[in-house]
Short mmCIF file of C-alpha atoms in Angstrom, two decimals:
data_model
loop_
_atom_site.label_atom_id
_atom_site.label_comp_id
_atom_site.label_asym_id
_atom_site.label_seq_id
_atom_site.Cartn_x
_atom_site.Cartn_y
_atom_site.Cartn_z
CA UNK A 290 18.63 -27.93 72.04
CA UNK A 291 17.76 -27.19 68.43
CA UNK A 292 15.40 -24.43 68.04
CA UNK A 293 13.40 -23.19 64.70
CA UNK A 294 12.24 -20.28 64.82
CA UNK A 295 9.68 -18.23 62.68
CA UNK A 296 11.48 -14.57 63.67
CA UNK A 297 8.76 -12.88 61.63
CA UNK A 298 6.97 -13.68 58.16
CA UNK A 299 8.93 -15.23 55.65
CA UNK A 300 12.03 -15.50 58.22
CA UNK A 301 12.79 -18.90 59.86
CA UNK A 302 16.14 -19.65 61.81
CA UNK A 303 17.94 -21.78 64.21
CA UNK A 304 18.65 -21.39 67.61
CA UNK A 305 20.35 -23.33 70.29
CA UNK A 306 17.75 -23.24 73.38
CA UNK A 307 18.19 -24.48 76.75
CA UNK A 308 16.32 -27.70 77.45
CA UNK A 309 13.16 -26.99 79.15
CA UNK A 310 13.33 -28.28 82.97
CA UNK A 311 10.16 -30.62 84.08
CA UNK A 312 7.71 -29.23 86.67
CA UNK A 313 5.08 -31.63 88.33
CA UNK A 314 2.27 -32.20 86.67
CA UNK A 315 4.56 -31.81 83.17
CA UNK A 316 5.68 -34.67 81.17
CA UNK A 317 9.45 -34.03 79.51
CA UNK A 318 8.96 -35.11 75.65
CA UNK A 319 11.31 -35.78 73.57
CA UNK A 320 10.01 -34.45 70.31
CA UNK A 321 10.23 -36.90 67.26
CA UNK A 322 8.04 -35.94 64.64
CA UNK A 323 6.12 -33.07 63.57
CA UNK A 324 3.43 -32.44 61.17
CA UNK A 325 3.00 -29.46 58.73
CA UNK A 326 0.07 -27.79 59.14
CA UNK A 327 -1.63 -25.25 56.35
CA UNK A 328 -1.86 -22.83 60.01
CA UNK A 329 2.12 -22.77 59.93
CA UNK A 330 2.11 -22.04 56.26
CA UNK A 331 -0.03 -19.15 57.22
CA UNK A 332 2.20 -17.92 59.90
CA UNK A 333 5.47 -17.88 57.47
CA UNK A 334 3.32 -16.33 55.21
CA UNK A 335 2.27 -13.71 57.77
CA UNK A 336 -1.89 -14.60 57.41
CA UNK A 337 -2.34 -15.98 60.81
CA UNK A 338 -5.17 -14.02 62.69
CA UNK A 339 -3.83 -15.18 66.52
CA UNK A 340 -0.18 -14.91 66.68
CA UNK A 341 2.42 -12.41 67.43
CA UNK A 342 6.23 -13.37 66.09
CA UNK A 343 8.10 -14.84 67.17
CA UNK A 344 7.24 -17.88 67.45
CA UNK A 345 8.10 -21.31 67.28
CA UNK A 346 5.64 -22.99 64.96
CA UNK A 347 4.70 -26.91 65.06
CA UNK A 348 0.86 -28.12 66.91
CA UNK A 349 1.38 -31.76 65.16
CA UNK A 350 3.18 -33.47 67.14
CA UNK A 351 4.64 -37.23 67.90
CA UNK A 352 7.34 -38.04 71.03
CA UNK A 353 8.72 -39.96 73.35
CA UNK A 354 8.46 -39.77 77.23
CA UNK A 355 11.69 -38.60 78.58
CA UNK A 356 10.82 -37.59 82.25
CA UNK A 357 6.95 -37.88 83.59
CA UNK A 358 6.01 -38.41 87.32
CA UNK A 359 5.80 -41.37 89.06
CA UNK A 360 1.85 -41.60 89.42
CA UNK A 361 1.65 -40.27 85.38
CA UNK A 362 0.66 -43.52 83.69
CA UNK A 363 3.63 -42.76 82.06
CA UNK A 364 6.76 -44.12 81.47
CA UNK A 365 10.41 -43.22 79.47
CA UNK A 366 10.26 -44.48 76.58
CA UNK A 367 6.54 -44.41 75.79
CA UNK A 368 5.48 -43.15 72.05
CA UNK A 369 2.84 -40.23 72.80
CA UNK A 370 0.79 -37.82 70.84
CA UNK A 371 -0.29 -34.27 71.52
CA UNK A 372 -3.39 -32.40 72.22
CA UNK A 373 -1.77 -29.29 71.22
CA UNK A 374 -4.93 -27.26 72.51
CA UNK A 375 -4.24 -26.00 75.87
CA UNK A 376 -7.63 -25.64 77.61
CA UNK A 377 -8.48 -23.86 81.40
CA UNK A 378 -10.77 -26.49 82.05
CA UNK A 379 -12.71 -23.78 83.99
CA UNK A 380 -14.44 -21.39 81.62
CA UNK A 381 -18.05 -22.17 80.28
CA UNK A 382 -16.79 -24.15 76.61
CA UNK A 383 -14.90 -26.31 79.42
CA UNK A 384 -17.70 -26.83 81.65
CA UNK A 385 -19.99 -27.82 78.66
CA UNK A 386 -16.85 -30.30 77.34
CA UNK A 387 -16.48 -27.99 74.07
CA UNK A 388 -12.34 -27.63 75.39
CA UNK A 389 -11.91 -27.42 71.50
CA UNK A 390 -12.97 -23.37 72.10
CA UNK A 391 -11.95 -22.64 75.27
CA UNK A 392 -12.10 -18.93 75.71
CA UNK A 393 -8.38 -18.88 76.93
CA UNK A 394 -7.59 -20.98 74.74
CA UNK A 395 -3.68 -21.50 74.43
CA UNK A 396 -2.59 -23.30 70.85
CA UNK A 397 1.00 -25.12 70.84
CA UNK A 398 2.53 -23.04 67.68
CA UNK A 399 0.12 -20.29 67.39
CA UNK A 400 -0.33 -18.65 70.87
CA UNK A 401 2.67 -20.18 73.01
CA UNK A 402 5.88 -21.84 71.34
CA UNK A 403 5.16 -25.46 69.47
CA UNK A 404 7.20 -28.31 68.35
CA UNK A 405 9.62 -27.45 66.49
CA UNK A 406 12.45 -28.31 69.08
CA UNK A 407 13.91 -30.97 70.51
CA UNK A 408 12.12 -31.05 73.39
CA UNK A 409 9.01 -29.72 75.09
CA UNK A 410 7.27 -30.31 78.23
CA UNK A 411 3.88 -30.05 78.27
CA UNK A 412 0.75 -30.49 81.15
CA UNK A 413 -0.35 -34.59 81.40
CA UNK A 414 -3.46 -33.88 80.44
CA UNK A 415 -2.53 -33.22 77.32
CA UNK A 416 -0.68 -35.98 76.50
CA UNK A 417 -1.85 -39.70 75.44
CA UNK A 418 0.07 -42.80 75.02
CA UNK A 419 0.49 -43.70 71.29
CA UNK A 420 0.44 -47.82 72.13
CA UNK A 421 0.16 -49.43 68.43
CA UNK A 422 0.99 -46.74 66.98
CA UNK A 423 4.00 -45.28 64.62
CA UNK A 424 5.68 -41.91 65.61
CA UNK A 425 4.68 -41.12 62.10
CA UNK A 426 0.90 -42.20 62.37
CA UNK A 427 0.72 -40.13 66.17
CA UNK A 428 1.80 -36.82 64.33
CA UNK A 429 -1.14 -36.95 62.08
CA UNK A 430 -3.78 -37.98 64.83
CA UNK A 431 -4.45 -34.13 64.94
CA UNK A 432 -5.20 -32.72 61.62
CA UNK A 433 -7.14 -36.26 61.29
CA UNK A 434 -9.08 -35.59 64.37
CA UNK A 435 -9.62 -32.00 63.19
CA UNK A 436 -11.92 -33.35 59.88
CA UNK A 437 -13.56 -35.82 62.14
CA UNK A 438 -14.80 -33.13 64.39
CA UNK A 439 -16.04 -31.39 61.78
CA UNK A 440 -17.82 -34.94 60.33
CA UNK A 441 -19.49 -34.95 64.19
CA UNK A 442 -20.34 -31.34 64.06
CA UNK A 443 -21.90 -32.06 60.82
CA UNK A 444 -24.06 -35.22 62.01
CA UNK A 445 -22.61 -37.09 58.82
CA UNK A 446 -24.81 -40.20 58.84
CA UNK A 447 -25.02 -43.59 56.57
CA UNK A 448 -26.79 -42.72 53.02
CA UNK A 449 -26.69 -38.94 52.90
CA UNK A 450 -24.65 -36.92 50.41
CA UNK A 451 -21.47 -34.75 51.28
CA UNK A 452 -19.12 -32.41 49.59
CA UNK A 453 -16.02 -31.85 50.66
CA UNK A 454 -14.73 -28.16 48.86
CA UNK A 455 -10.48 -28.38 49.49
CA UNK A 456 -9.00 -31.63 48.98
CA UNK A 457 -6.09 -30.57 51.26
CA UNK A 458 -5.15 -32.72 54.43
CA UNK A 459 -7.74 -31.34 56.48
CA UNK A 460 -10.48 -31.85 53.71
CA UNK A 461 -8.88 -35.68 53.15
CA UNK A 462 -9.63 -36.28 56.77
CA UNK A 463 -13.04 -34.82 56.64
CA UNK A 464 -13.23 -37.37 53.53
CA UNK A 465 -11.78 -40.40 54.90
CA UNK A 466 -14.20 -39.81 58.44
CA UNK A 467 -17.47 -39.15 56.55
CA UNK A 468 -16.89 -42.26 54.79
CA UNK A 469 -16.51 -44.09 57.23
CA UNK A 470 -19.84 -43.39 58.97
CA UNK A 471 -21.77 -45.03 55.48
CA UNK A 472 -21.82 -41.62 53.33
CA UNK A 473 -21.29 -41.21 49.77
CA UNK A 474 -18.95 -38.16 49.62
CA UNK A 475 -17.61 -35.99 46.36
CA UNK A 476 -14.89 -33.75 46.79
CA UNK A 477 -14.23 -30.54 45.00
CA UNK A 478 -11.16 -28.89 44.70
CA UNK A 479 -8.83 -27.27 41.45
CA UNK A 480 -5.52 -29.37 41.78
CA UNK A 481 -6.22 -32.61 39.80
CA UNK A 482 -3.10 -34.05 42.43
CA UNK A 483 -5.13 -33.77 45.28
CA UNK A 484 -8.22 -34.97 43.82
CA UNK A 485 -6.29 -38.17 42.71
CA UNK A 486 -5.39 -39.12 46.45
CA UNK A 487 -8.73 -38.43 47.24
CA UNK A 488 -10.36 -40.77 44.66
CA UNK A 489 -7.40 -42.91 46.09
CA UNK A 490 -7.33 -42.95 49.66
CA UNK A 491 -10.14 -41.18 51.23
CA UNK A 492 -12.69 -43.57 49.90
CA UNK A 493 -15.29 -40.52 47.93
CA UNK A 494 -17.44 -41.26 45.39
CA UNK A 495 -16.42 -39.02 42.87
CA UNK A 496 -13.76 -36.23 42.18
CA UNK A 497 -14.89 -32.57 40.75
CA UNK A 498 -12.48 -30.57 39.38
CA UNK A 499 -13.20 -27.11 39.97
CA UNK A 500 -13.74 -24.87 36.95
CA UNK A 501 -16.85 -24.06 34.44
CA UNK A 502 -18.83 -26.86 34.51
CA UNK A 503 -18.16 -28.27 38.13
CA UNK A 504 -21.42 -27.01 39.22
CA UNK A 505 -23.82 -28.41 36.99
CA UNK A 506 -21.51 -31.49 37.50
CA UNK A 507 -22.29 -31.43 41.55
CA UNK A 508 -26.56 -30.95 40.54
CA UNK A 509 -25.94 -34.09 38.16
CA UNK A 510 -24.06 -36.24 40.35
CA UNK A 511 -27.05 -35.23 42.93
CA UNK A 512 -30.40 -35.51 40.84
CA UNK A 513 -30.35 -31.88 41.43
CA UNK A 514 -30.77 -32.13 45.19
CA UNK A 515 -27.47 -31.20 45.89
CA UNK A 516 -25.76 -32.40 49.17
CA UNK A 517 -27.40 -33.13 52.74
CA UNK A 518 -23.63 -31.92 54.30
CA UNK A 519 -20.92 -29.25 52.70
CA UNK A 520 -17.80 -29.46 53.97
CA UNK A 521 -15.36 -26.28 53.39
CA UNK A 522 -11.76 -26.73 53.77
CA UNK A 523 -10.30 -24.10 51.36
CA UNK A 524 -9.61 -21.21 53.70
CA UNK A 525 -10.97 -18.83 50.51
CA UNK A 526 -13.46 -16.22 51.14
CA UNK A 527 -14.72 -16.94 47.52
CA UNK A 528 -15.19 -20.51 47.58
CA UNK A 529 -16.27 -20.52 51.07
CA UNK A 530 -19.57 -17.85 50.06
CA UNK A 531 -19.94 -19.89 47.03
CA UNK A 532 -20.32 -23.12 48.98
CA UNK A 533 -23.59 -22.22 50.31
CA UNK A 534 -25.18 -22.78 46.61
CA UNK A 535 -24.05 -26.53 47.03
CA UNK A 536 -26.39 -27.08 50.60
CA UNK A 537 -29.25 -29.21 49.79
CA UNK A 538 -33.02 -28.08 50.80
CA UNK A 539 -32.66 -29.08 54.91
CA UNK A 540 -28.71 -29.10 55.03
CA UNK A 541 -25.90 -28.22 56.50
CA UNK A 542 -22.48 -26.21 55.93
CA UNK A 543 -19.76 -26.92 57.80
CA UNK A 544 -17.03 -24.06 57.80
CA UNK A 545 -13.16 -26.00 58.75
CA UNK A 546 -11.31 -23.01 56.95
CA UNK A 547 -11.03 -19.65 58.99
CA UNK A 548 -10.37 -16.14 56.73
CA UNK A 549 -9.43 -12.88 58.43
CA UNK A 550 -12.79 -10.86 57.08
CA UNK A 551 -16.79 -11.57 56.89
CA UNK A 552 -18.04 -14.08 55.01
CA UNK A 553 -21.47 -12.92 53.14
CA UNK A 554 -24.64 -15.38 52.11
CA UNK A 555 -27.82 -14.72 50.30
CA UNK A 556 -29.84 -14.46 53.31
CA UNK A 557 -33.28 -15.37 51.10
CA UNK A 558 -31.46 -18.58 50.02
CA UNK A 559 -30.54 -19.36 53.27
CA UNK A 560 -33.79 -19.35 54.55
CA UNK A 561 -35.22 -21.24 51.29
CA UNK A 562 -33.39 -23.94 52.52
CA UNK A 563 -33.76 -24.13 55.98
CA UNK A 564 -29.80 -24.67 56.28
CA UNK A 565 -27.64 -24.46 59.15
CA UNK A 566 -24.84 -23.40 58.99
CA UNK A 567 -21.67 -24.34 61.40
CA UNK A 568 -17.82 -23.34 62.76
CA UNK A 569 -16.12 -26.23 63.35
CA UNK A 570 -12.19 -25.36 65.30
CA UNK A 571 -9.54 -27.81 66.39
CA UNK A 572 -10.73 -31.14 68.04
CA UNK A 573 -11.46 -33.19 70.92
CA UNK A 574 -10.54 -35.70 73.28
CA UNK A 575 -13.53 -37.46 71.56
CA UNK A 576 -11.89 -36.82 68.12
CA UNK A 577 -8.89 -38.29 69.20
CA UNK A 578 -10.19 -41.24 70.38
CA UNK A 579 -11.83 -41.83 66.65
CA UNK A 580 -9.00 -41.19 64.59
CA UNK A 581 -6.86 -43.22 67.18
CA UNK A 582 -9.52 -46.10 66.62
CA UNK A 583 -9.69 -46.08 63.14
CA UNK A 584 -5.87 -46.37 62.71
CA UNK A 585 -5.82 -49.68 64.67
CA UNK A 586 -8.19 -51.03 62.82
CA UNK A 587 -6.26 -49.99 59.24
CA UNK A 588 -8.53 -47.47 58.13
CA UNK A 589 -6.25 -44.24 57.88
CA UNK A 590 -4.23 -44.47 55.03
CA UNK A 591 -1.31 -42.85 56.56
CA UNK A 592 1.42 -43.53 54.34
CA UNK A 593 -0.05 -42.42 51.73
CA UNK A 594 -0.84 -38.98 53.10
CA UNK A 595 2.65 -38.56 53.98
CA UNK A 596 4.44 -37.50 51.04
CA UNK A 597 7.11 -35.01 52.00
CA UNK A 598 9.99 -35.34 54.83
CA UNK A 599 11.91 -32.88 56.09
CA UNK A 600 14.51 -32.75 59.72
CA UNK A 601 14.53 -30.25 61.64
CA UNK A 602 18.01 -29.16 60.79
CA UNK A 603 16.72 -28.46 57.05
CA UNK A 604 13.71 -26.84 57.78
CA UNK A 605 14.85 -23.41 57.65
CA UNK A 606 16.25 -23.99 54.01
CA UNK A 607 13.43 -26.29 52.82
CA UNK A 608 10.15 -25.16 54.33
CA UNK A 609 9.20 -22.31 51.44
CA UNK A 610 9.28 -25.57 48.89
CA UNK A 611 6.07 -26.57 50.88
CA UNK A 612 4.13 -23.76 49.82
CA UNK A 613 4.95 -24.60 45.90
CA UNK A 614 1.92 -26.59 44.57
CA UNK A 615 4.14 -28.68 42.14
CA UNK A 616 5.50 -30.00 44.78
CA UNK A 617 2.30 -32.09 45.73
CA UNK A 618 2.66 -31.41 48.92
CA UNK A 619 -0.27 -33.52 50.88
CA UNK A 620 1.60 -33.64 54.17
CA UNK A 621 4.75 -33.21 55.33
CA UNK A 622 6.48 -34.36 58.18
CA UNK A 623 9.61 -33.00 60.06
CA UNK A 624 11.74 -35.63 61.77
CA UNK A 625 13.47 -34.85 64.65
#
């Protein structure tokens, strides 16, 4: 089967793999599409934290059932997503249903080889059946569920004030999610592009561009209050220590991005405030479940989020375009 593989930063090639033989308890997929994630941009970059090359990258991931056993639920033939984070189910995370941080915690792309293949067998448990679903729409149920675990973490509710800081997909979901539960969101970021799909399709309030001026443009757009919930999706050092000027009196700050380093905060400030301040990593069963929900009922804007296309044959040649900002690049999927 076809094979890409990320040999070491920078490097990506084919290879012809054999195709992986079912166990029981697996389910045989036959891989269809995959999303791009900014974490495989960091690996061909070499600015991944967890991984050791090579490694086959790909965690977003659509299928089809080609082999699953009998008593599976399953059947071949049946459009599935991914949970591409491989839990023990054992350790105390587990226990407390936090799998998103199990301590052994084994990530499709990152710490064992991902999707981009042409086929991949993978535990049951970590596979759900798609039903009303595209195979295009199932490969973005993760990054989707990863901003609306991050919109639970931060107890988004109806009324209260958000900023989103990185309009990129993960910060659009975080949008599109806080939204939806009723609050009036701003995003902040310094590519007009992405802050016109945002005032587009992730239903904020207002777009910020970032630059002199932006934050006397966040106190007026807040009465001076600034917001009840920041949101920051950048993966920059800078603009992630900077955020914590932007948490209201009583807030919170919800850190998506992850930076090899410390992150530093005015500790007086901090206490000022009262703020708390919060990780959020991966997603849930739970998260799934939402994002799953809300594309049935037409409130993802999918298509619109899907702006580049790539197969899996090409992606050796094609993938450094993706890290080019003039190529608008919200996300891009890999057809296989």
């Amino acid at each position: 089967m076809l094979t890409v593989l990320c040999e070491s930063p920078g490097t990506l090639a084919i290879h012809q793999r054999p195709k992986p033989q079912r166990q029981a308890g697996e389910v045989l997929l036959r891989v269809r599409r995959v999303g791009v994630c900014g974490t495989d941009l960091h690996i061909f970059t070499g600015h991944q934290p967890y991984l050791a090359y090579p490694r086959v990258m790909g965690h977003e991931l659509s299928g089809v059932v080609e082999e699953a056993d009998p008593d599976s639920g399953l059947q071949p033939g049946d459009t599935v997503y991914a949970m591409p984070y491989l839990s023990c189910g054992r350790c105390r995370a587990c226990r407390q249903g936090k799998s998103n941080c199990c301590v052994q915690m084994q990530v499709l792309g990152v710490h064992r080889d991902g999707a981009f293949t042409e086929y991949l067998c993978l535990p049951r448990h970590f596979v759900g059946k798609a039903d009303g679903l595209t195979l295009d729409q199932a490969a973005m149920v993760e990054f989707l569920a990863v901003g609306a675990h991050a919109v639970r973490r931060g107890e988004v509710g109806a009324g209260q004030r958000v900023l989103v800081v990185g309009a990129g997909p993960i910060g659009l979901g975080a949008m599109l999610f806080a939204a939806l539960r009723g609050a009036t969101v701003v995003a902040l970021d310094s590519r007009q592009d992405r802050l016109e799909v945002a005032r587009a399709h992730a239903g904020i309030s207002a777009a910020v561009p970032l630059g002199d001026g932006d934050e006397a443009e966040l106190a007026r757009l807040t009465e001076g209050e600034f917001f009840d919930v920041v949101f920051d999706a950048t993966g920059n050092p800078q603009a992630m220590e900077r955020g914590f000027r932007f948490i209201a009196h009583g807030g919170r700050y919800v850190l998506l991005s992850i930076v090899q380093g410390d992150i530093r905060f005015s500790d007086p400030e901090f206490h000022k405030r009262e703020a708390t301040l919060l990780s959020s990593r991966n997603a849930t069963m739970e998260d799934f479940d939402t994002v799953i929900a809300a594309m049935r009922n037409g409130q993802v804007p999918h298509a619109a989020l899907a702006t580049h296309r790539l197969t899996l044959a090409t992606l050796p040649e094609r993938f450094p375009d993706l890290l080019d900002p003039r190529q608008g690049v919200i996300k891009a999927l890999v057809e296989c």
